[in-house]
């Protein structure tokens, strides 16, 4: 191992070692538990070492975030004998993933504690899933990409089914596992066909071989179909979306947030690494498939969401439609502005998703989950600030100015028009107008309906402060999007030049 190899994978090594230490240390760390007279303490509500693991994890995530931010201007390099690449795109996406997990843990603490799920193993599984995202984002080899994907997915299967007393949670975990395994099989079979034709697992070597006109194009096309199908499963786009609503609804809200936020950044990286960095010479084959997936996702996701009364299920169909926009940004090949617009969309969608699910957890309490429209009725009369946060998040998801969702949608639409995909831009606008209906319905319920029950707010003051800052960022970046857009564009240009 050379010095630059160690430098490239140092954050991943730190995360891996720290996670293993936290898992072992949680067994030996004893914490003070306040005893209530006449109330028997439940060991599952106060597991050993959970506070230590929680606060140490936050410090670890903050360190990793700053470390990746400091690497944004580094030169692109391929390390570990071509298995791992460190470039501006990977460092930016990893920093955003760390920030998303950091905020998710803050939002989730009280929610998990009220449901006896705030345990060290929950946090350790989250960190292991984050490690998988790191490996996936920096994969420079088909083997690395697949290992990162599985390392990210396996802890998620366990997290979804962690509330074993709930039939919905267990059912969601089983569905997620079975369909996730099927998607992994599709992706692995497609990769094996690529390997059979090119004789290499290295992305750069595959790119060079695929560009050779003597390659068996029919086998490559079959392999590409399986790869795109596997990617579509992982992204949760139509017609491979059947797991998304059930998993979003069945999993605890804290776990739903972990699935809905940071993994979307890793999925974007996987899409970029495979289709742009590796299979760009086959764009005439995969472009039509992405167009079909994007249109179906925009239409089916937005139309089906209208009929939902469960907010988490509605947000699941919303996520399907939002991923359609991300796919649209990948259609303008040879255009770093389009790719950066797609990455900007993914990052800002994660920011909005954090605030949306954070609000649901703050409005939940012990014995009650705020998951339906009924639970949001009349929120403005009791908690006007949290109703305003909900309004900001819904406006951002709908793409209404001055929120960041408007800037993100506008960037993708501009890229489509510049690439002369005007018809797709029109479909995206119409689908957004349909989606605005169910987003504004949530605002109407919060502001104009009478309260269905007594609203209460849980969570620490710190969590409420972070939620407020989240809403302010959604507004601030929406009004001044140039800074983040330029960071995304610079990272994309550096990555494309480095490759």
CSV table of C-alpha atoms in Angstrom, one decimal, residues 183 186-188 190-191 194 220-240 270-271 274-275 279 282 285-294 327:
chain,number,residue,atom,x,y,z
A,183,UNK,CA,-32.3,-5.9,-7.7
A,186,UNK,CA,-30.1,-8.0,-11.8
A,187,UNK,CA,-27.2,-5.6,-11.3
A,188,UNK,CA,-24.7,-8.3,-10.7
A,190,UNK,CA,-25.5,-7.1,-15.9
A,191,UNK,CA,-22.0,-6.5,-14.5
A,194,UNK,CA,-20.0,-6.6,-19.0
A,220,UNK,CA,-23.5,-5.4,-24.2
A,221,UNK,CA,-27.0,-4.3,-24.8
A,222,UNK,CA,-28.4,-7.2,-22.8
A,223,UNK,CA,-26.0,-6.4,-20.0
A,224,UNK,CA,-27.0,-2.8,-20.1
A,225,UNK,CA,-30.7,-3.7,-19.7
A,226,UNK,CA,-30.0,-5.6,-16.5
A,227,UNK,CA,-27.8,-2.8,-15.2
A,228,UNK,CA,-30.4,-0.2,-15.8
A,229,UNK,CA,-33.1,-2.4,-14.3
A,230,UNK,CA,-30.9,-2.9,-11.2
A,231,UNK,CA,-30.3,0.9,-10.9
A,232,UNK,CA,-34.0,1.6,-11.3
A,233,UNK,CA,-34.7,-0.8,-8.4
A,234,UNK,CA,-32.2,1.0,-6.2
A,235,UNK,CA,-33.4,4.5,-7.2
A,236,UNK,CA,-37.0,3.4,-6.7
A,237,UNK,CA,-38.3,4.6,-10.1
A,238,UNK,CA,-41.3,3.3,-12.0
A,239,UNK,CA,-41.9,0.4,-12.9
A,240,UNK,CA,-39.5,-0.9,-10.2
A,270,UNK,CA,-23.8,4.9,-8.8
A,271,UNK,CA,-25.8,6.2,-11.8
A,274,UNK,CA,-21.9,3.4,-14.4
A,275,UNK,CA,-23.7,5.3,-17.2
A,279,UNK,CA,-21.0,3.3,-20.5
A,282,UNK,CA,-23.6,3.2,-25.3
A,285,UNK,CA,-28.9,2.4,-25.8
A,286,UNK,CA,-29.4,3.7,-22.2
A,287,UNK,CA,-30.7,7.2,-23.0
A,288,UNK,CA,-34.1,6.0,-24.3
A,289,UNK,CA,-34.4,3.7,-21.2
A,290,UNK,CA,-33.8,6.6,-18.9
A,291,UNK,CA,-36.3,8.8,-20.8
A,292,UNK,CA,-39.0,6.1,-20.3
A,293,UNK,CA,-38.2,5.6,-16.6
A,294,UNK,CA,-38.2,9.3,-16.0
A,327,UNK,CA,-32.9,11.0,-14.2
